[in-house]
CSV table of C-alpha atoms in Angstrom, one decimal:
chain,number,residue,atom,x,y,z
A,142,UNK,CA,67.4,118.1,69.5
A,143,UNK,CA,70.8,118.5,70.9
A,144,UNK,CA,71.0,117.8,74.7
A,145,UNK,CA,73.0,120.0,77.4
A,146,UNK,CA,76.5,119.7,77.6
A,147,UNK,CA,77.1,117.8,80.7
A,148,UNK,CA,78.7,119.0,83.5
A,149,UNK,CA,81.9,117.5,85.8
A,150,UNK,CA,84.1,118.5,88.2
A,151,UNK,CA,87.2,116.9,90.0
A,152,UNK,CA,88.5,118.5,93.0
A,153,UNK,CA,91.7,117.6,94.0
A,154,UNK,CA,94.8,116.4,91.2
A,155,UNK,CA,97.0,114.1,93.2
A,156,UNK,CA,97.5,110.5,91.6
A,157,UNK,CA,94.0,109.2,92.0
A,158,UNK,CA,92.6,112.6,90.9
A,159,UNK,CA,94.7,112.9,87.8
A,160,UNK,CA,93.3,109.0,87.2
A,161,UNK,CA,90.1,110.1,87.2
A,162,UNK,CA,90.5,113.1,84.3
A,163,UNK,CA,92.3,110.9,82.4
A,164,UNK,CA,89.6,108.4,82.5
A,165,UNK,CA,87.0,111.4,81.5
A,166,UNK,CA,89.1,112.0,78.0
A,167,UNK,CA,87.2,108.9,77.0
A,168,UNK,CA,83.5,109.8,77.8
A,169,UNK,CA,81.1,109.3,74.7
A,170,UNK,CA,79.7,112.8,74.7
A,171,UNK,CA,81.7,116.0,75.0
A,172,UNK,CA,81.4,117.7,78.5
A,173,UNK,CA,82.2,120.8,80.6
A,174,UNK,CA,85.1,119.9,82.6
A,175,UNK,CA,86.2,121.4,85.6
A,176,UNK,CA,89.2,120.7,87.9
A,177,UNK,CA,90.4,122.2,91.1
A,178,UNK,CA,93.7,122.3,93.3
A,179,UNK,CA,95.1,124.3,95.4
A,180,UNK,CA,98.9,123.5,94.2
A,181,UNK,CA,99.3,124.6,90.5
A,182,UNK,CA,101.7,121.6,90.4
A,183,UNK,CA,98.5,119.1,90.5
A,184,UNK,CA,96.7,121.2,87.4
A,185,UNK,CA,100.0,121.3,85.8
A,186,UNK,CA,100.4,117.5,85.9
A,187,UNK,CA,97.0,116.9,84.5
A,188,UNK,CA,97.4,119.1,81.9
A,189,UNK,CA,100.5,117.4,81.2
A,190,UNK,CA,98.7,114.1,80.3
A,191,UNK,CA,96.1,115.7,78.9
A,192,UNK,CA,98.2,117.1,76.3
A,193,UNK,CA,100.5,113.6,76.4
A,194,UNK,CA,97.2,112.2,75.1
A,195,UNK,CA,95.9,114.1,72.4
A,196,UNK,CA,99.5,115.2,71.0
A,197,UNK,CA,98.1,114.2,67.7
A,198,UNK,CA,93.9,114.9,68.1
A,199,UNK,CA,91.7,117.4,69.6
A,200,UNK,CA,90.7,117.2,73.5
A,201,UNK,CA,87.1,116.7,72.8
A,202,UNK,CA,85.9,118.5,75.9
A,203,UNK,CA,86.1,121.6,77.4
A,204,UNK,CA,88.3,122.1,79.9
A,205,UNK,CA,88.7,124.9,82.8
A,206,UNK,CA,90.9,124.9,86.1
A,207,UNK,CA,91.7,126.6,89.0
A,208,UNK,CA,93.3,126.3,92.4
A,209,UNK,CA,89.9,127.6,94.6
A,210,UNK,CA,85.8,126.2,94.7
A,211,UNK,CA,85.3,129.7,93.3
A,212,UNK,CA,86.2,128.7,89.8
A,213,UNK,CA,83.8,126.0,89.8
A,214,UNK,CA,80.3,127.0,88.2
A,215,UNK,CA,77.2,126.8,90.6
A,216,UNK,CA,75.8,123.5,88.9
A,217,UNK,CA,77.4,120.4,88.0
A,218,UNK,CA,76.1,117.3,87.4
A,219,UNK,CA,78.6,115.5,89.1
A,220,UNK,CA,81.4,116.4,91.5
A,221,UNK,CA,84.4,113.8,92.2
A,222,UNK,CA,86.0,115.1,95.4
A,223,UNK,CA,89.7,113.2,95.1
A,224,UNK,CA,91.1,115.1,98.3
A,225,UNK,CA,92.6,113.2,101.2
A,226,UNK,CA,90.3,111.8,104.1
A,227,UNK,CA,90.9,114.9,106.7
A,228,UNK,CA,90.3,117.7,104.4
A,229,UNK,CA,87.7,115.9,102.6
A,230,UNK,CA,84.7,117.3,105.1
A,231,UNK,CA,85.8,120.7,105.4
A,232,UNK,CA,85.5,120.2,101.0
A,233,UNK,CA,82.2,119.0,100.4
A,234,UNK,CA,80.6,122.2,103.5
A,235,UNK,CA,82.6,124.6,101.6
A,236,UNK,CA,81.1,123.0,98.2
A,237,UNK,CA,77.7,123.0,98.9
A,238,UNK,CA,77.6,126.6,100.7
A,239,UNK,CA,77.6,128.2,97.4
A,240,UNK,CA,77.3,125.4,94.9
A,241,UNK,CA,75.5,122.3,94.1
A,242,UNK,CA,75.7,119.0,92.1
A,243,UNK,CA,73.4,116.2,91.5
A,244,UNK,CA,75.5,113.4,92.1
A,245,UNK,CA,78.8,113.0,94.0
A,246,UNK,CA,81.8,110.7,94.0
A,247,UNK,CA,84.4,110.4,96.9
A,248,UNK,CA,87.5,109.1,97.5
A,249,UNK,CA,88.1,106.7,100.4
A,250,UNK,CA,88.6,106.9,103.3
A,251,UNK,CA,85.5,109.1,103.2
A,252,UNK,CA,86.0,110.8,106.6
A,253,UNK,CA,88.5,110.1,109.0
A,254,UNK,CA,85.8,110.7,111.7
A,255,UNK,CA,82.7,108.7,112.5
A,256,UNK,CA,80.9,111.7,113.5
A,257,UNK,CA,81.2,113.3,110.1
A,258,UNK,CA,78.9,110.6,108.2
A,259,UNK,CA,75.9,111.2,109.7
A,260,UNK,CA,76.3,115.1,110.1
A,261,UNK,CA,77.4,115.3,106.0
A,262,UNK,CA,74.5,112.6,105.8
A,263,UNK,CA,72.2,115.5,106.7
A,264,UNK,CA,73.8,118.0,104.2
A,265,UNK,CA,73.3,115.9,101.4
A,266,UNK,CA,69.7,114.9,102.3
A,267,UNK,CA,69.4,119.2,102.6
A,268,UNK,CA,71.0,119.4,98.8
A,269,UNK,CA,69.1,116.3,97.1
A,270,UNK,CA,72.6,115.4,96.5
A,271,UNK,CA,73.2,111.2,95.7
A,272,UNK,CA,76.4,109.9,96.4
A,273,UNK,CA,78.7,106.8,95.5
A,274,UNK,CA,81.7,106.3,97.2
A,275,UNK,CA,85.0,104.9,95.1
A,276,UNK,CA,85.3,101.6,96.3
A,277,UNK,CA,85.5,99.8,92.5
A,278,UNK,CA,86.2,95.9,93.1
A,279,UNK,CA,82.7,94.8,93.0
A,280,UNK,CA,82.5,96.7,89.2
A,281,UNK,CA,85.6,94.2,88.1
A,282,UNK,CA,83.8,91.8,85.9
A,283,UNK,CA,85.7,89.0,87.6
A,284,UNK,CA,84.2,89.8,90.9
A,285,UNK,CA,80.5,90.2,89.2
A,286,UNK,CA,81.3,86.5,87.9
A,287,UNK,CA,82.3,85.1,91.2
A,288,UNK,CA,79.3,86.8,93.1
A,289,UNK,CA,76.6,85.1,90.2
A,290,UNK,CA,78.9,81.5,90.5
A,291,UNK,CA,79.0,81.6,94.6
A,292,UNK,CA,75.7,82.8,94.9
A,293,UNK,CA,74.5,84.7,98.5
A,294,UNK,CA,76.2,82.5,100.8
A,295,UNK,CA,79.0,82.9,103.3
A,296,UNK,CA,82.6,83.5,102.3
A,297,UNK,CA,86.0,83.4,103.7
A,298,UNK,CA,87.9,85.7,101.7
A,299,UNK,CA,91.9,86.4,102.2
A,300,UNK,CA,94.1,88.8,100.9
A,301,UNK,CA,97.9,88.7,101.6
A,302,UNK,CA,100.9,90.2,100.3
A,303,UNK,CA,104.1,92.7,101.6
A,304,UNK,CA,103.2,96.0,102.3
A,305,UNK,CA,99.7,96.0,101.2
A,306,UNK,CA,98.8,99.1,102.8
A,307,UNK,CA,96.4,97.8,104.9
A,308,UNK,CA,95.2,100.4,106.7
A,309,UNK,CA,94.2,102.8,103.8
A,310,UNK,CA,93.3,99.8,100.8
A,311,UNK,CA,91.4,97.2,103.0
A,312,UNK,CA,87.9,99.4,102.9
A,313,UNK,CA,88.1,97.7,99.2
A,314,UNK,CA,88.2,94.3,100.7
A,315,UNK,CA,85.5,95.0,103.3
A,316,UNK,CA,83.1,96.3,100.9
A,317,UNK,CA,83.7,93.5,98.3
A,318,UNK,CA,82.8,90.7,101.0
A,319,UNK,CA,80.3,92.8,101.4
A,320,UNK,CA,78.8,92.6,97.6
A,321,UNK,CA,80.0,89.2,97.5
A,322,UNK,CA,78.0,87.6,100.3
A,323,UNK,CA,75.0,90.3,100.1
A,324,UNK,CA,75.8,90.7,104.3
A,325,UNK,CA,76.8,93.4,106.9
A,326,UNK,CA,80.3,93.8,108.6
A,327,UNK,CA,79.4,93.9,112.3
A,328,UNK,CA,83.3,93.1,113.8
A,329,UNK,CA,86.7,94.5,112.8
A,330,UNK,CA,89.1,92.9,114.7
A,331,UNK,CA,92.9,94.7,115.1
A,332,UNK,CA,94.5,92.3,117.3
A,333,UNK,CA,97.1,90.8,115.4
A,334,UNK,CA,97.8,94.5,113.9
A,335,UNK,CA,101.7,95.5,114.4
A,336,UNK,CA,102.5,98.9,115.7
A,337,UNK,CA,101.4,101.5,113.7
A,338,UNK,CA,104.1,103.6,111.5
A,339,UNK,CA,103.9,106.9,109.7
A,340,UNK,CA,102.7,106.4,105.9
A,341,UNK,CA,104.6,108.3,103.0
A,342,UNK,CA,101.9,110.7,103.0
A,343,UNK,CA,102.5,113.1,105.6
A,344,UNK,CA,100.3,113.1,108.3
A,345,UNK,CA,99.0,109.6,107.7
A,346,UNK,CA,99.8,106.4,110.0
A,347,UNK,CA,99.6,102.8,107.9
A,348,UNK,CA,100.3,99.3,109.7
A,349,UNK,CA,101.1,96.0,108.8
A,350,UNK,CA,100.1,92.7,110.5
A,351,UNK,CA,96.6,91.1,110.2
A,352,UNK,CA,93.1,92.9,110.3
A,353,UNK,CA,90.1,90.2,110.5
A,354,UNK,CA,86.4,91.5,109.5
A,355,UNK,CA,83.1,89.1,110.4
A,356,UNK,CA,79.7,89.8,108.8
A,357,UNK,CA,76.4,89.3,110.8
A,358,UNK,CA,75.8,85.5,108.9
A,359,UNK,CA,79.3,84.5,109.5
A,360,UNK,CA,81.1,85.5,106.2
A,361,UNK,CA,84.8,86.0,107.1
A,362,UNK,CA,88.0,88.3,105.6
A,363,UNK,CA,91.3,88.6,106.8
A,364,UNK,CA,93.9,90.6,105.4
A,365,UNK,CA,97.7,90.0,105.8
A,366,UNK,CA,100.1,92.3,104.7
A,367,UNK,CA,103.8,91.4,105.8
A,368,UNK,CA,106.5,94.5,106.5
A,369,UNK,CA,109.0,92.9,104.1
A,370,UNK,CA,109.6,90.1,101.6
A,371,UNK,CA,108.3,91.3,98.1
A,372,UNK,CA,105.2,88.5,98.4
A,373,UNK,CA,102.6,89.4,95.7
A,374,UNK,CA,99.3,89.6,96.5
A,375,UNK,CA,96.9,86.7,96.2
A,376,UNK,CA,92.9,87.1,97.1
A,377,UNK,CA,91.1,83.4,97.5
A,378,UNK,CA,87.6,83.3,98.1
A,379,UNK,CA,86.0,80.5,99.5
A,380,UNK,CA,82.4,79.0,100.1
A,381,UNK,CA,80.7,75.7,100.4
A,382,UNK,CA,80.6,75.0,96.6
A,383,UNK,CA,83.6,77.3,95.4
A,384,UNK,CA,87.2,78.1,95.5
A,385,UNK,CA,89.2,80.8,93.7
A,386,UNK,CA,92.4,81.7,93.8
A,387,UNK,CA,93.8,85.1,92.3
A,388,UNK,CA,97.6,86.3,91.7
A,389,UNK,CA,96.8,89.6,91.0
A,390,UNK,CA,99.7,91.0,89.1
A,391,UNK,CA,99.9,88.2,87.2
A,392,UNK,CA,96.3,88.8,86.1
A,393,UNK,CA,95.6,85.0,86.6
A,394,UNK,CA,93.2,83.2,88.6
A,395,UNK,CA,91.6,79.5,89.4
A,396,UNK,CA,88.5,78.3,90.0
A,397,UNK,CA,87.3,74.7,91.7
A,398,UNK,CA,83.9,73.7,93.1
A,399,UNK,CA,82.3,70.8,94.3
A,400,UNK,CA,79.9,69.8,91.0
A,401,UNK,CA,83.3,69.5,89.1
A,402,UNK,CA,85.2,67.1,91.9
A,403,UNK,CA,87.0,70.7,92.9
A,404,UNK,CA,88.8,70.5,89.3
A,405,UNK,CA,91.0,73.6,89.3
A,406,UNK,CA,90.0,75.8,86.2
A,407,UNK,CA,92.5,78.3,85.3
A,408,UNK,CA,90.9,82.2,83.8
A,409,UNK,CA,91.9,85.2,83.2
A,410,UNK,CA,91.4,88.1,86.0
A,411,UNK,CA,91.8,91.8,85.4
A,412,UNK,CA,92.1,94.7,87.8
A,413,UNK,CA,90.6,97.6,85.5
A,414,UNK,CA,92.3,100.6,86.1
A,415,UNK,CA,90.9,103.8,87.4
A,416,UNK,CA,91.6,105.3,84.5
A,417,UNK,CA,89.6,102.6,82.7
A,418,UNK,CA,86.4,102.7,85.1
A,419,UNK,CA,85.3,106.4,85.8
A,420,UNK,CA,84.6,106.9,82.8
A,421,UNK,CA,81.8,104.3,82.9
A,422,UNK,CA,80.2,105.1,86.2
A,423,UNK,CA,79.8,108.6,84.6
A,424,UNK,CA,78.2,107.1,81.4
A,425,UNK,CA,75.9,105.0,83.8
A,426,UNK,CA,75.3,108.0,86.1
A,427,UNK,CA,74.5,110.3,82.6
A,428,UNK,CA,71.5,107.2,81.6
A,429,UNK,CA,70.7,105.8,84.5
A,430,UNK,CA,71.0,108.0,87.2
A,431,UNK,CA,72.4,105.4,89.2
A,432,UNK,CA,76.1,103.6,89.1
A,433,UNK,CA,77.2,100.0,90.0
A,434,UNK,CA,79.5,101.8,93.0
A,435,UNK,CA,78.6,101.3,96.7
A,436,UNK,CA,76.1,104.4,98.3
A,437,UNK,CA,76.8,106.6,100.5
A,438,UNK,CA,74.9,104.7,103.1
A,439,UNK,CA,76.5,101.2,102.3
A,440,UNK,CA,79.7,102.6,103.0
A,441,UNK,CA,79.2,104.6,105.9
A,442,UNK,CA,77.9,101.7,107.6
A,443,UNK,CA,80.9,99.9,106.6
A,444,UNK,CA,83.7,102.7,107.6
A,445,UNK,CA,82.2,102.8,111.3
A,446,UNK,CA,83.4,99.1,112.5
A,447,UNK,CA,86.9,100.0,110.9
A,448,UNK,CA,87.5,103.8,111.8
A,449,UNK,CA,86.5,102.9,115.2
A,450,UNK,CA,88.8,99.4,115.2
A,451,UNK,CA,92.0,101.3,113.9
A,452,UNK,CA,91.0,103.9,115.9
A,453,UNK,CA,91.3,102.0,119.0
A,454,UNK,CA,94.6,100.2,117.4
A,455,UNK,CA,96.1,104.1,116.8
A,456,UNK,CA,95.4,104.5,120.1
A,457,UNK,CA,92.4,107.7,119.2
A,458,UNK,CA,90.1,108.8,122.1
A,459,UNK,CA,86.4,109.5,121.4
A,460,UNK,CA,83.9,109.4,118.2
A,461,UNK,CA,85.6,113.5,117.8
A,462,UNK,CA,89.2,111.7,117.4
A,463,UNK,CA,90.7,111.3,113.8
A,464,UNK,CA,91.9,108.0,112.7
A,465,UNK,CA,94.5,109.1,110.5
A,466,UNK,CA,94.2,107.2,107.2
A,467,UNK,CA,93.4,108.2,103.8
């Protein structure tokens, strides 16, 4: 018996968006697709690659676009909402007034408001809605490998490199340390933070300097990213038993601990790329109804220490001011 075509939809087709559809050309079963922008020049662009892709096959889904909600269908099993952090609220209300989906994905920064988790928090519990949020380092096989080797024990974890973009990437780091060592971050500490400084997206403040992060059993990140110098990035990790030490565009990495008289081993590390992994949280979403990306929840309680930290650090007034990050 053949089984329903499934149903996705992506709303908003700016680079991560686009990442996303192109990682949906290589779902195992043919599906409804359904993509949303409000500039024709995102659609146009993912058409674009779309058609890059299959210059010599046939797209094997179906595929529909349009620039308003109102083109979407009332069902869909699962919604990625790809938008920046301050329209992203605004988004899912205007979504769910009229439609519904069973499962959700967003972009981070969810919200650029504290406020906003727990009163969307409600909405989805209204809508029987489940929701993952796109924070994808603890899916990279390496870090699934380095969380079974250290085992649930504190870590001090750094990342450093130039112009890291520290306010808008470093919710990855915090919610790996948080897979990692199987703990909450309680502290986000913005003191060694330089002065903020408008991002290339318009509208949007970055910073460069050093944010530090403390769970509640004493696991530890700090991330560095200098204004100038071209310094590649390099992630260690660090416990009682365990070193590693990652050079991330070079895809290579090293790992020591203390059974082995802290022998550096040198393996191979691989940052999948989005376009590689959506694709599989959909698949595992499809069969399992579940996905190996952090809840809703998980994050929330994550993107309160930091929204209110660079809050404080942008200088924002109140749990009703936007920290302006995306």
């Amino acid at each position: 018996m053949q089984t329903d075509r499934k149903k996705v939809g992506i709303i908003g087709l700016g680079h991560i968006g686009r990442r996303h559809f192109q990682s949906l050309f290589y779902l195992k079963e043919s599906a409804d697709i359904f993509l949303v922008d409000q500039k024709e020049e995102g659609i146009t662009s993912a058409k674009k690659m779309m058609a890059e892709e299959f210059k010599s096959s046939t797209f094997p889904h179906s595929l529909s676009c349009g620039t308003t909600l109102d083109t979407l269908p009332h069902f869909l099993d699962i919604v990625i909402i790809a938008s920046p952090s301050n329209v992203r609220r605004n988004i899912i209300e205007a979504f769910l007034k009229k439609r519904t989906a069973r499962f959700m994905i967003l972009e981070k920064v969810v919200f650029q408001r504290v406020s906003d988790f727990s009163e969307i928090s409600q909405l989805f519990n209204e809508k029987k809605v489940t929701v993952w949020v796109n924070c994808p380092m603890r899916t990279y096989p390496f870090f699934k490998e380095i969380k079974r080797r250290f085992g649930p024990s504190p870590i001090h974890y750094t990342v450093t490199g130039s112009q890291l973009n520290l306010a808008s990437n470093v919710i990855h780091h915090l919610d790996l340390i948080t897979y990692l060592s199987e703990d909450n971050v309680v502290v986000v500490d913005p003191r060694l933070l330089n002065t903020p400084f408008s991002s290339k997206r318009k509208g949007f403040f970055e910073c460069t300097g050093t944010l530090s992060a403390y769970t509640r059993n004493h696991s530890t990140l700090n991330m560095t990213s200098f204004d100038q110098g071209g310094i590649p990035p390099v992630i260690t990790c660090q416990s009682n038993e365990w070193r590693a030490v990652i050079r991330v565009l070079e895809n290579k990495a090293w790992l020591a601990c203390a059974d082995h008289k802290w022998t550096w081993e040198e393996v191979d590390y691989k940052s999948p790329l989005q376009s590689e992994l959506t694709c599989l949280y959909l698949q595992q979403l499809f069969s399992t109804e579940s996905c190996d990306l952090p809840g809703f929840r998980e994050s929330w309680n994550l993107h309160i220490p930091l929204l209110q930290s660079l809050s404080h650090h942008f200088y924002c007034k109140g749990e009703a001011a936007s920290c302006p990050i995306t």
